[in-house]
CSV table of N, CA, C and O in Angstrom, one decimal:
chain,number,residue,atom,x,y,z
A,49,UNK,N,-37.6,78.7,52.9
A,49,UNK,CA,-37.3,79.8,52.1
A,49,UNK,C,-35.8,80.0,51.9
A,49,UNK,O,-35.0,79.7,52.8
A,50,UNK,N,-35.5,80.6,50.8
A,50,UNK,CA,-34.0,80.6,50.8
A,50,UNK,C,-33.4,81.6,51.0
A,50,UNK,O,-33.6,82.2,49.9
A,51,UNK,N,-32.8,82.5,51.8
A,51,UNK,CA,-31.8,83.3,52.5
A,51,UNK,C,-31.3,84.0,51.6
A,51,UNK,O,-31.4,85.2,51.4
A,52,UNK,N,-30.8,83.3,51.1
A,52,UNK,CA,-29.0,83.5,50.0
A,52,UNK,C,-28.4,82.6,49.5
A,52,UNK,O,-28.1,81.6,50.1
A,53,UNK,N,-28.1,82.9,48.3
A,53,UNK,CA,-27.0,81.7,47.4
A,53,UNK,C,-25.7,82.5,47.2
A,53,UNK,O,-25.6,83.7,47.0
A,54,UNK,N,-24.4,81.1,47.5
A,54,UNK,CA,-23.2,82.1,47.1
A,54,UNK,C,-22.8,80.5,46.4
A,54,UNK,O,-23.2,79.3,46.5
A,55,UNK,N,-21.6,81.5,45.4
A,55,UNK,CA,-20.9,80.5,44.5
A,55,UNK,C,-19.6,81.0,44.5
A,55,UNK,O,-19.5,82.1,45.1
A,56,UNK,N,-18.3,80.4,44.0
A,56,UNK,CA,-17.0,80.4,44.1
A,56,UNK,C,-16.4,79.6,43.3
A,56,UNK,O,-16.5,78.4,43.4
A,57,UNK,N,-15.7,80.4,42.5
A,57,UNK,CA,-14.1,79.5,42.3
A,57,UNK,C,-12.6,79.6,42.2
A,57,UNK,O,-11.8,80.5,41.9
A,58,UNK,N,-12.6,78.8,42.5
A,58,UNK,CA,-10.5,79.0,42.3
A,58,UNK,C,-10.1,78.2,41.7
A,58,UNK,O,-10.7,77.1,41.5
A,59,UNK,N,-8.8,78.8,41.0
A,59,UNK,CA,-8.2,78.2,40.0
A,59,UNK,C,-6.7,77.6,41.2
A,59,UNK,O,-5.8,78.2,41.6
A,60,UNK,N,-7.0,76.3,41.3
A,60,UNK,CA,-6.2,75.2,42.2
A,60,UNK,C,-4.7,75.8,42.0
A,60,UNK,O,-4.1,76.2,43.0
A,61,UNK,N,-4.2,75.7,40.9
A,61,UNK,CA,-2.4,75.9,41.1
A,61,UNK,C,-2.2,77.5,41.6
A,61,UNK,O,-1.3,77.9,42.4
A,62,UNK,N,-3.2,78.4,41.2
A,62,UNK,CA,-2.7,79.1,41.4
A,62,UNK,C,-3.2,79.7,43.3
A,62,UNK,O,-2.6,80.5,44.0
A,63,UNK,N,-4.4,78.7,43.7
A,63,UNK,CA,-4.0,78.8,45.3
A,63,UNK,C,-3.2,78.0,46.2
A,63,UNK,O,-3.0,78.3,47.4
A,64,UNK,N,-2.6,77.0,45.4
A,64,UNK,CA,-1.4,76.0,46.1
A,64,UNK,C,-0.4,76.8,45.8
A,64,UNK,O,0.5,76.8,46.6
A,65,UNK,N,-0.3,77.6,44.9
A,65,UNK,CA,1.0,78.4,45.0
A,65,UNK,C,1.1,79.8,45.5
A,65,UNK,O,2.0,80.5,45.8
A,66,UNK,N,-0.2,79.9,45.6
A,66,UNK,CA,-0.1,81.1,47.7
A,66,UNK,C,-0.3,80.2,48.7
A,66,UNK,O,-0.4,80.8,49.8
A,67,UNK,N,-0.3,78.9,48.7
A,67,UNK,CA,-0.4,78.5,50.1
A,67,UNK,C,1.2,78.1,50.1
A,67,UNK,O,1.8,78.0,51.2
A,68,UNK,N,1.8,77.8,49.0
A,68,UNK,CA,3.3,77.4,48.8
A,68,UNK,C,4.5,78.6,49.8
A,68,UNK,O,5.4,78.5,50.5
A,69,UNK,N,3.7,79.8,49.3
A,69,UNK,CA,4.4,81.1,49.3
A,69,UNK,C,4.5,81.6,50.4
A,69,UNK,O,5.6,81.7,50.9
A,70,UNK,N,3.3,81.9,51.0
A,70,UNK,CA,2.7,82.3,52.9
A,70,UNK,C,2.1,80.4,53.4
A,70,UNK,O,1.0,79.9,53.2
A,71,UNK,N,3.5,79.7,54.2
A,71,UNK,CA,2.5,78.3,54.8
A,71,UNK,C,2.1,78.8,55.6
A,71,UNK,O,1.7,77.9,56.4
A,72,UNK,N,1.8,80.1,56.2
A,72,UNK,CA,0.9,80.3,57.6
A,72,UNK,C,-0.4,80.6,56.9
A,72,UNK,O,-1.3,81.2,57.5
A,73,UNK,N,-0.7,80.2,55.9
A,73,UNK,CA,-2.1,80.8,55.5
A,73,UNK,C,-2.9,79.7,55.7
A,73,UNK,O,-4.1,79.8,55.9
A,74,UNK,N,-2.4,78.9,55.6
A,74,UNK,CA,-2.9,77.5,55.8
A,74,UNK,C,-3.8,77.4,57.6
A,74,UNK,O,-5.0,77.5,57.9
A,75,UNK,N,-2.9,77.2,58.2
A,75,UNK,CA,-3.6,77.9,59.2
A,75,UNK,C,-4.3,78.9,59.5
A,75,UNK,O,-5.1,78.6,60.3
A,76,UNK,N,-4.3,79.8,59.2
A,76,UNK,CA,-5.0,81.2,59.1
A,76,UNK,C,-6.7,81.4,58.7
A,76,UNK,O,-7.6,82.0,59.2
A,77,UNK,N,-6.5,80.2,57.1
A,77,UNK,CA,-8.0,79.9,56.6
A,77,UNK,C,-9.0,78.6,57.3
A,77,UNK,O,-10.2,78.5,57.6
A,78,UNK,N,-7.5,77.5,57.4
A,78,UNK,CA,-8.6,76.5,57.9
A,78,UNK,C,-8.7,75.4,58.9
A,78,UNK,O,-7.8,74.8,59.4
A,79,UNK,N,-9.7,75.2,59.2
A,79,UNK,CA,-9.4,74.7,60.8
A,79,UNK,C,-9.0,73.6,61.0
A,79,UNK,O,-9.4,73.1,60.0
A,80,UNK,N,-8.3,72.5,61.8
A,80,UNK,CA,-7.6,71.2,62.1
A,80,UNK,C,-8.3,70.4,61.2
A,80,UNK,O,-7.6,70.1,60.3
A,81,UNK,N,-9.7,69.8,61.1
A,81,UNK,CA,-9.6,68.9,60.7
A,81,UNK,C,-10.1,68.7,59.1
A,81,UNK,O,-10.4,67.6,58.7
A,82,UNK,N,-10.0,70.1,58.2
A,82,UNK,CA,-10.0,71.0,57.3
A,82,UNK,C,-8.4,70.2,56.6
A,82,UNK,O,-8.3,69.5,55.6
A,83,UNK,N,-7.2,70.7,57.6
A,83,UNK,CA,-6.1,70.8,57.3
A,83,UNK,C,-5.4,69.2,56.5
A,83,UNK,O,-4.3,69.2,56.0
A,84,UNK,N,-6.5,67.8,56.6
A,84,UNK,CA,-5.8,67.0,56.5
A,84,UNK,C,-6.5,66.5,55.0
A,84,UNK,O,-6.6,65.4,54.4
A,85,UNK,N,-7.0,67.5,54.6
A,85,UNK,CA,-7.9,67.0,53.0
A,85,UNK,C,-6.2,67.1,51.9
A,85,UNK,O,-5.1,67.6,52.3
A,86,UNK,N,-6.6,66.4,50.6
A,86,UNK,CA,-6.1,66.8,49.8
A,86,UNK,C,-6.1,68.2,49.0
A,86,UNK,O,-7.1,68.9,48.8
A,87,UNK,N,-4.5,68.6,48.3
A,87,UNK,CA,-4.6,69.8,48.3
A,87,UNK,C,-5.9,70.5,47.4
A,87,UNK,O,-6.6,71.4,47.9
A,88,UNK,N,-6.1,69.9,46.1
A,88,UNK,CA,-7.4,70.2,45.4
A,88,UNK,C,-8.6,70.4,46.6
A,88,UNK,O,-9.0,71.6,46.8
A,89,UNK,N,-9.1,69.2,47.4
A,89,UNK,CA,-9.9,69.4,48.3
A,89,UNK,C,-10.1,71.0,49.3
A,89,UNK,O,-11.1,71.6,49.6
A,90,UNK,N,-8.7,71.3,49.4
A,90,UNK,CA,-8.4,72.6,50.1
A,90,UNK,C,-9.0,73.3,49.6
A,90,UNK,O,-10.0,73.9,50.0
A,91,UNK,N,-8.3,73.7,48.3
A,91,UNK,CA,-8.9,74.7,47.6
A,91,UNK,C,-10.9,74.5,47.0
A,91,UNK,O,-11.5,75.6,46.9
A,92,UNK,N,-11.4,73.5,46.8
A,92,UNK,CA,-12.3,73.4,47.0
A,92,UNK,C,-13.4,74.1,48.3
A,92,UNK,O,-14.5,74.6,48.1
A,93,UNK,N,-12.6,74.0,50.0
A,93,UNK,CA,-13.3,74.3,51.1
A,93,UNK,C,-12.8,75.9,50.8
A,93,UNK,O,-13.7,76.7,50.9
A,94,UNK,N,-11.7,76.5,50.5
A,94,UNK,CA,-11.7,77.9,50.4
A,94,UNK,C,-13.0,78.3,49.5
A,94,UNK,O,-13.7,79.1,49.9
A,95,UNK,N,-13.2,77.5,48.2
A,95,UNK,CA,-13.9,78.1,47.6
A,95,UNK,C,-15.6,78.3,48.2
A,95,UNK,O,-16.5,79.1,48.0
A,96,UNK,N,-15.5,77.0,48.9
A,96,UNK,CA,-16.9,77.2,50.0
A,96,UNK,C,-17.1,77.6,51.0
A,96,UNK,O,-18.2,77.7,51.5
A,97,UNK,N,-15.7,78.3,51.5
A,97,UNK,CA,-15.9,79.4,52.6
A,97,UNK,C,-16.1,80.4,52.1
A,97,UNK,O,-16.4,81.4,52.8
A,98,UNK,N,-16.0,80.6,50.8
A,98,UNK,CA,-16.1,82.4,49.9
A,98,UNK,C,-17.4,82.5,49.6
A,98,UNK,O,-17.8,83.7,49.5
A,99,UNK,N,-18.5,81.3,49.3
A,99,UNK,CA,-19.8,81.3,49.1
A,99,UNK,C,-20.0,81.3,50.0
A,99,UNK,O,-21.1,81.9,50.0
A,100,UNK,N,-19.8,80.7,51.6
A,100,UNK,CA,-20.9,80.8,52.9
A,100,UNK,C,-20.8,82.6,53.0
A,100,UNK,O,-21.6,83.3,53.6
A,101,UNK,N,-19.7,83.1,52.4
A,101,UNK,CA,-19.9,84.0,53.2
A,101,UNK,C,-20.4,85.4,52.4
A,101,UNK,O,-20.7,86.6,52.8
A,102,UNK,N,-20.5,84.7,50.9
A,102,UNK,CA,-21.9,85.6,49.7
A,102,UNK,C,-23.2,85.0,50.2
A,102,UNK,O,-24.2,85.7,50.2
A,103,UNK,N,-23.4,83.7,50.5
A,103,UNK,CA,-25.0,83.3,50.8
A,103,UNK,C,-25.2,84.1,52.2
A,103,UNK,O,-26.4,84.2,52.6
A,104,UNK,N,-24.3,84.6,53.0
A,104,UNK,CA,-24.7,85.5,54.2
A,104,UNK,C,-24.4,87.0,54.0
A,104,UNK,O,-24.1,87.6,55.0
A,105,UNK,N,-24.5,87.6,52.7
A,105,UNK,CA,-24.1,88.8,52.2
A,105,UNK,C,-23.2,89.3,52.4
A,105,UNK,O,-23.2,90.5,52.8
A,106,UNK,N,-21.8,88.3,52.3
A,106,UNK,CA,-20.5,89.0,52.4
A,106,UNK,C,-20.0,90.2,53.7
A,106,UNK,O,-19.2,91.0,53.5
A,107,UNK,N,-20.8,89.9,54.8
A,107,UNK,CA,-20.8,91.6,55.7
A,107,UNK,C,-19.0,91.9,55.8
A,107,UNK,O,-18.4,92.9,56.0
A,108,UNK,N,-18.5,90.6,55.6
A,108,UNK,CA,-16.4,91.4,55.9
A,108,UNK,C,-16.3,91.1,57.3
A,108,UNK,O,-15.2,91.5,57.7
A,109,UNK,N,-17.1,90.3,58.5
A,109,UNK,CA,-16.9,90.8,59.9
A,109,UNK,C,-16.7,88.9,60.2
A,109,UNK,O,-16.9,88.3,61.2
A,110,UNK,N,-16.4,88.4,59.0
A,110,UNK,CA,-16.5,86.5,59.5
A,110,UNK,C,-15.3,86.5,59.4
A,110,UNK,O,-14.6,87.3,58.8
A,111,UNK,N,-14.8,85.3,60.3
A,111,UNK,CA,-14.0,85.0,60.1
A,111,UNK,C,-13.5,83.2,59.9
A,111,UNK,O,-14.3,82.3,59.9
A,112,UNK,N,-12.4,83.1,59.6
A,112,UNK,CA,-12.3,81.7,58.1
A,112,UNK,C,-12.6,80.9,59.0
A,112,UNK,O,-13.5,80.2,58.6
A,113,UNK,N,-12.1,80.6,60.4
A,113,UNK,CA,-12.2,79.7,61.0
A,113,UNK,C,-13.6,79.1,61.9
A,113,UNK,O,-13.8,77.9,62.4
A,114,UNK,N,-14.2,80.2,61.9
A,114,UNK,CA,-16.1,79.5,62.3
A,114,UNK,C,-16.9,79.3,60.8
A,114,UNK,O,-17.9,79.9,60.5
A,115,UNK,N,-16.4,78.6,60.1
A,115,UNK,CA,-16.7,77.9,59.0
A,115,UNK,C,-16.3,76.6,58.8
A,115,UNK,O,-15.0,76.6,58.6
A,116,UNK,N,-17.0,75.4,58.7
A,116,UNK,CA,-15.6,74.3,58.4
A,116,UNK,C,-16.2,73.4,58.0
A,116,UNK,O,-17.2,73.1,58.6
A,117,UNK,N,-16.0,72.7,57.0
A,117,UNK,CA,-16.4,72.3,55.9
A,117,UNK,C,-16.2,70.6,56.2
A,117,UNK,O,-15.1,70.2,56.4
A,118,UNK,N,-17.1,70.0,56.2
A,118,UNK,CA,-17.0,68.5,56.6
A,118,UNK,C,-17.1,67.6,55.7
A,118,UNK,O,-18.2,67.7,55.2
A,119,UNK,N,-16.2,66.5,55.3
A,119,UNK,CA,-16.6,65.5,53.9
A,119,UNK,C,-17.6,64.1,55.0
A,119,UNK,O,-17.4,63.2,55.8
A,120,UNK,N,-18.2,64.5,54.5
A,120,UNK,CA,-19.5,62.9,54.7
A,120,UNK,C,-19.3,61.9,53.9
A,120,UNK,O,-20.2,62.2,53.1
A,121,UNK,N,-18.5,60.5,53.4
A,121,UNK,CA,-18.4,59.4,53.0
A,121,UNK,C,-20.1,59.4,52.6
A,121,UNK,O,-21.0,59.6,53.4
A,122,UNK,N,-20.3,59.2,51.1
A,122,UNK,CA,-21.4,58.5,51.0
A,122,UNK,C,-22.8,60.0,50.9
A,122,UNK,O,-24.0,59.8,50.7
A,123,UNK,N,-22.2,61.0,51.2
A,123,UNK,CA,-23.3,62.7,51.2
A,123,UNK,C,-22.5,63.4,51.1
A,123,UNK,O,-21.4,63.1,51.3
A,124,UNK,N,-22.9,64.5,50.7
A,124,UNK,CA,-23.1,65.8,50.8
A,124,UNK,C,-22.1,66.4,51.4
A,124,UNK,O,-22.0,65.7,52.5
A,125,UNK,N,-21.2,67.3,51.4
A,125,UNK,CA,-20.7,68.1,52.8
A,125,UNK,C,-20.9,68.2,53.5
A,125,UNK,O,-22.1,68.6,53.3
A,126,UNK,N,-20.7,68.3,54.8
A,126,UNK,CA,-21.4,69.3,56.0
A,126,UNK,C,-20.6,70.9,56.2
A,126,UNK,O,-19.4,71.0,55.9
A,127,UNK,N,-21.3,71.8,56.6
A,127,UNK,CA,-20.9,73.1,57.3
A,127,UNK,C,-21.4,72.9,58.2
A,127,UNK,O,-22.6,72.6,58.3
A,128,UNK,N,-20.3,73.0,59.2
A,128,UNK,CA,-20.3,73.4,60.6
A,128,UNK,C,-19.9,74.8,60.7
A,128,UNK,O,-18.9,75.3,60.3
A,129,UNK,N,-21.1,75.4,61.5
A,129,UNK,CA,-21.0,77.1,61.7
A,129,UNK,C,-21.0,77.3,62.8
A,129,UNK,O,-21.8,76.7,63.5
A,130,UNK,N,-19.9,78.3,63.4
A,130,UNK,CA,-19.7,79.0,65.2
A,130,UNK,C,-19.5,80.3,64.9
A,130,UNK,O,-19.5,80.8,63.7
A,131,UNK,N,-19.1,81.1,66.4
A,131,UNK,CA,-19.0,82.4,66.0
A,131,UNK,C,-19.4,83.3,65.2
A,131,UNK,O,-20.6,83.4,65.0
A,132,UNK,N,-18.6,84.1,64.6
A,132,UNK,CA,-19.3,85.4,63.8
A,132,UNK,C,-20.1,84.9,62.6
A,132,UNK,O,-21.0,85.7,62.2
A,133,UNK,N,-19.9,83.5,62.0
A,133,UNK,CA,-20.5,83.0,61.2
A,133,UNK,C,-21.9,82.5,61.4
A,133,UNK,O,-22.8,82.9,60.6
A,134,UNK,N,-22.3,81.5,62.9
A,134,UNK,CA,-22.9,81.3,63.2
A,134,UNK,C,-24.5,82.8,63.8
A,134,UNK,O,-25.7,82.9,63.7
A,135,UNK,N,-23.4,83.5,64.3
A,135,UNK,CA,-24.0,85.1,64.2
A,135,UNK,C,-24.7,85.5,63.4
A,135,UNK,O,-25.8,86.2,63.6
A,136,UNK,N,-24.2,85.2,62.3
A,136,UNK,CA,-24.4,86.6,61.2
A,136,UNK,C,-26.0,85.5,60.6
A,136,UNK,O,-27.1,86.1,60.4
A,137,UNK,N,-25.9,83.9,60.5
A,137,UNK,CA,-26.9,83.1,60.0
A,137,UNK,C,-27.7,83.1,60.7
A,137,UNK,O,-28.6,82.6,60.1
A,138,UNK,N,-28.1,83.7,62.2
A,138,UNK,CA,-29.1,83.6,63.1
A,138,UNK,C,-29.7,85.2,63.2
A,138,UNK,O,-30.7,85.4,63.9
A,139,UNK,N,-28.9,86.2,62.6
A,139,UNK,CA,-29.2,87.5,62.0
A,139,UNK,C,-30.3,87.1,61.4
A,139,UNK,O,-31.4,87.3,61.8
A,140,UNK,N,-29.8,86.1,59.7
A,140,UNK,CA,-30.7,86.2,59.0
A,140,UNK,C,-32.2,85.3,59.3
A,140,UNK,O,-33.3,85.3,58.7
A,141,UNK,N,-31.7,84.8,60.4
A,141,UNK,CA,-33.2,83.6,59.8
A,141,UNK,C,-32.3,82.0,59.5
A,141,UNK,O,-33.0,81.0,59.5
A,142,UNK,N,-31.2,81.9,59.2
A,142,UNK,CA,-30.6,80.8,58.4
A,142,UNK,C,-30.5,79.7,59.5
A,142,UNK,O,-30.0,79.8,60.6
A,143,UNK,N,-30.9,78.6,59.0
A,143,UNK,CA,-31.3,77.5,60.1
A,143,UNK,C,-30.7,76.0,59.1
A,143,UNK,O,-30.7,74.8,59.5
A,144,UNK,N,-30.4,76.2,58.0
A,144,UNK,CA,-29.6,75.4,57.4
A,144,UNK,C,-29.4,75.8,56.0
A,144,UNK,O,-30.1,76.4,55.3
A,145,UNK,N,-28.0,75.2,55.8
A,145,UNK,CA,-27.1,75.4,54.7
A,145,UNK,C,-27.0,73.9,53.7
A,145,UNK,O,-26.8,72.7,54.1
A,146,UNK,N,-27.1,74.1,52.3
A,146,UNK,CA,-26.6,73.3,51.5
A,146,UNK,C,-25.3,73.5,50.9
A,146,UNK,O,-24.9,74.6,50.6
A,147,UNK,N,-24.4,72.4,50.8
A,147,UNK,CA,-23.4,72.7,50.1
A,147,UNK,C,-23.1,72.0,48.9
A,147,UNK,O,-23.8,71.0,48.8
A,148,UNK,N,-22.5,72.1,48.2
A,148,UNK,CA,-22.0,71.5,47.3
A,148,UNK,C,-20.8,71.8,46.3
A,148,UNK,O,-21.0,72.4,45.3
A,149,UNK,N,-19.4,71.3,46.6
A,149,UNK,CA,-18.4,71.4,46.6
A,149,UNK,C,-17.7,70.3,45.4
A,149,UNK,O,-18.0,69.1,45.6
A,150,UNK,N,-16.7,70.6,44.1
A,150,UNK,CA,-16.4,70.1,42.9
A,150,UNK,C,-15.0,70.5,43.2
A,150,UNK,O,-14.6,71.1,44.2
A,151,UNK,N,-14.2,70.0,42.2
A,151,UNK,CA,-13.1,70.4,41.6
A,151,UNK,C,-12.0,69.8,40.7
A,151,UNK,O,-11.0,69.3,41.2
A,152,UNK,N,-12.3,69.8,39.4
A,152,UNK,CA,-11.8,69.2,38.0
A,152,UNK,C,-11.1,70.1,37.1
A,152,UNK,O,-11.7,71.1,36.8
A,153,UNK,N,-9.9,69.8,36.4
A,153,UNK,CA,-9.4,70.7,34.9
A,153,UNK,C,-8.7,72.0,35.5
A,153,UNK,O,-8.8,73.2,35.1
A,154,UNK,N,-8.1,71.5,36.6
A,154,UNK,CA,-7.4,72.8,37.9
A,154,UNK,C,-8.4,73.8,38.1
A,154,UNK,O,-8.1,75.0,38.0
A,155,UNK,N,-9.2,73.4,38.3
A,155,UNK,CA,-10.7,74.7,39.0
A,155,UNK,C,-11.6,73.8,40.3
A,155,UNK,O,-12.1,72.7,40.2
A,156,UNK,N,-11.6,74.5,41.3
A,156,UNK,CA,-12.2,74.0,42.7
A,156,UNK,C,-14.0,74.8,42.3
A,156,UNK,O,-13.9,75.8,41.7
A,157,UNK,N,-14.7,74.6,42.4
A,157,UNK,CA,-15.9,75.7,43.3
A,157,UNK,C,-17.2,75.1,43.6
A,157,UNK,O,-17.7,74.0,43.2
A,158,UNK,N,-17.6,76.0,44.2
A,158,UNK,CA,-18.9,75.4,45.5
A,158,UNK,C,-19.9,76.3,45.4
A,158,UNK,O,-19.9,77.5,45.0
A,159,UNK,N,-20.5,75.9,45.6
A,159,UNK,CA,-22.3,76.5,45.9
A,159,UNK,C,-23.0,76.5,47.2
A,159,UNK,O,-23.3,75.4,47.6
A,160,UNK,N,-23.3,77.4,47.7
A,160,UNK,CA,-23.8,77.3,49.3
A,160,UNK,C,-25.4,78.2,49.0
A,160,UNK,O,-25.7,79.3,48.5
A,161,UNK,N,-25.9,77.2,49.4
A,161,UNK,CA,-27.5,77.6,50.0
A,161,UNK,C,-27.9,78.1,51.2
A,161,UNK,O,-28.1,77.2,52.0
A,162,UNK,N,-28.2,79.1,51.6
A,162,UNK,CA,-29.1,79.2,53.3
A,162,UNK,C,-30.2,79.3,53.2
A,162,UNK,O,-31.0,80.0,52.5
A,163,UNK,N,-30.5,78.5,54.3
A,163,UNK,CA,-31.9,78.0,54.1
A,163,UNK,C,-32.5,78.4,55.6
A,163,UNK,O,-31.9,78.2,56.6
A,164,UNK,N,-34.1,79.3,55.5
A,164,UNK,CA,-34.4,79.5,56.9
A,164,UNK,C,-35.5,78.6,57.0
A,164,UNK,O,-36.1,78.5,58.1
């Protein structure tokens, strides 16, 4: 059964040019091994951290870094979920997530499914 759907997008130049502006933000949103994608790709996992956290009804209490977004060669993304994130999906029932993550024509965005 499905939980929650969230969706997201950003417009690419204009989040490379707040990551240009604040480089501590970079750290701040995403975690080590997050940090070594291409810039588009980045903005792409923000935009799929903004949907994990409408497909778990937005509660405001997650934080960026127990979210992390994994490129699988050959599938799908993975989300890997800890902490307040992992919390808040075991609130609901959520025992897996779909993702699916784009970004073409300077626009990143993602779609996240939870699934109980």
């Amino acid at each position: 059964m499905i939980v929650g759907v969230g969706i997201d997008v950003v417009d690419v130049a204009r989040f490379l040019a707040t990551l240009e502006r604040a480089p501590r933000l970079l750290e701040r949103l995403f975690t080590e091994p997050e940090r070594g994608v291409p810039p588009t790709s980045l903005a792409a996992r923000f935009a799929a951290k903004e949907a994990v956290a409408k497909a778990l009804g937005a509660p405001g209490t997650l934080h960026w870094h127990d979210a992390t977004i994994h490129r699988v060669v050959g599938g799908p993304p993975q989300l890997e979920v800890t902490g307040t994130v992992a919390a808040r999906a075991a609130e609901l029932g959520v025992t897996r997530f779909h993702v699916s993550i784009s970004h073409d024509a300077g626009i990143a965005s993602a779609v996240v499914v939870a699934e109980d």
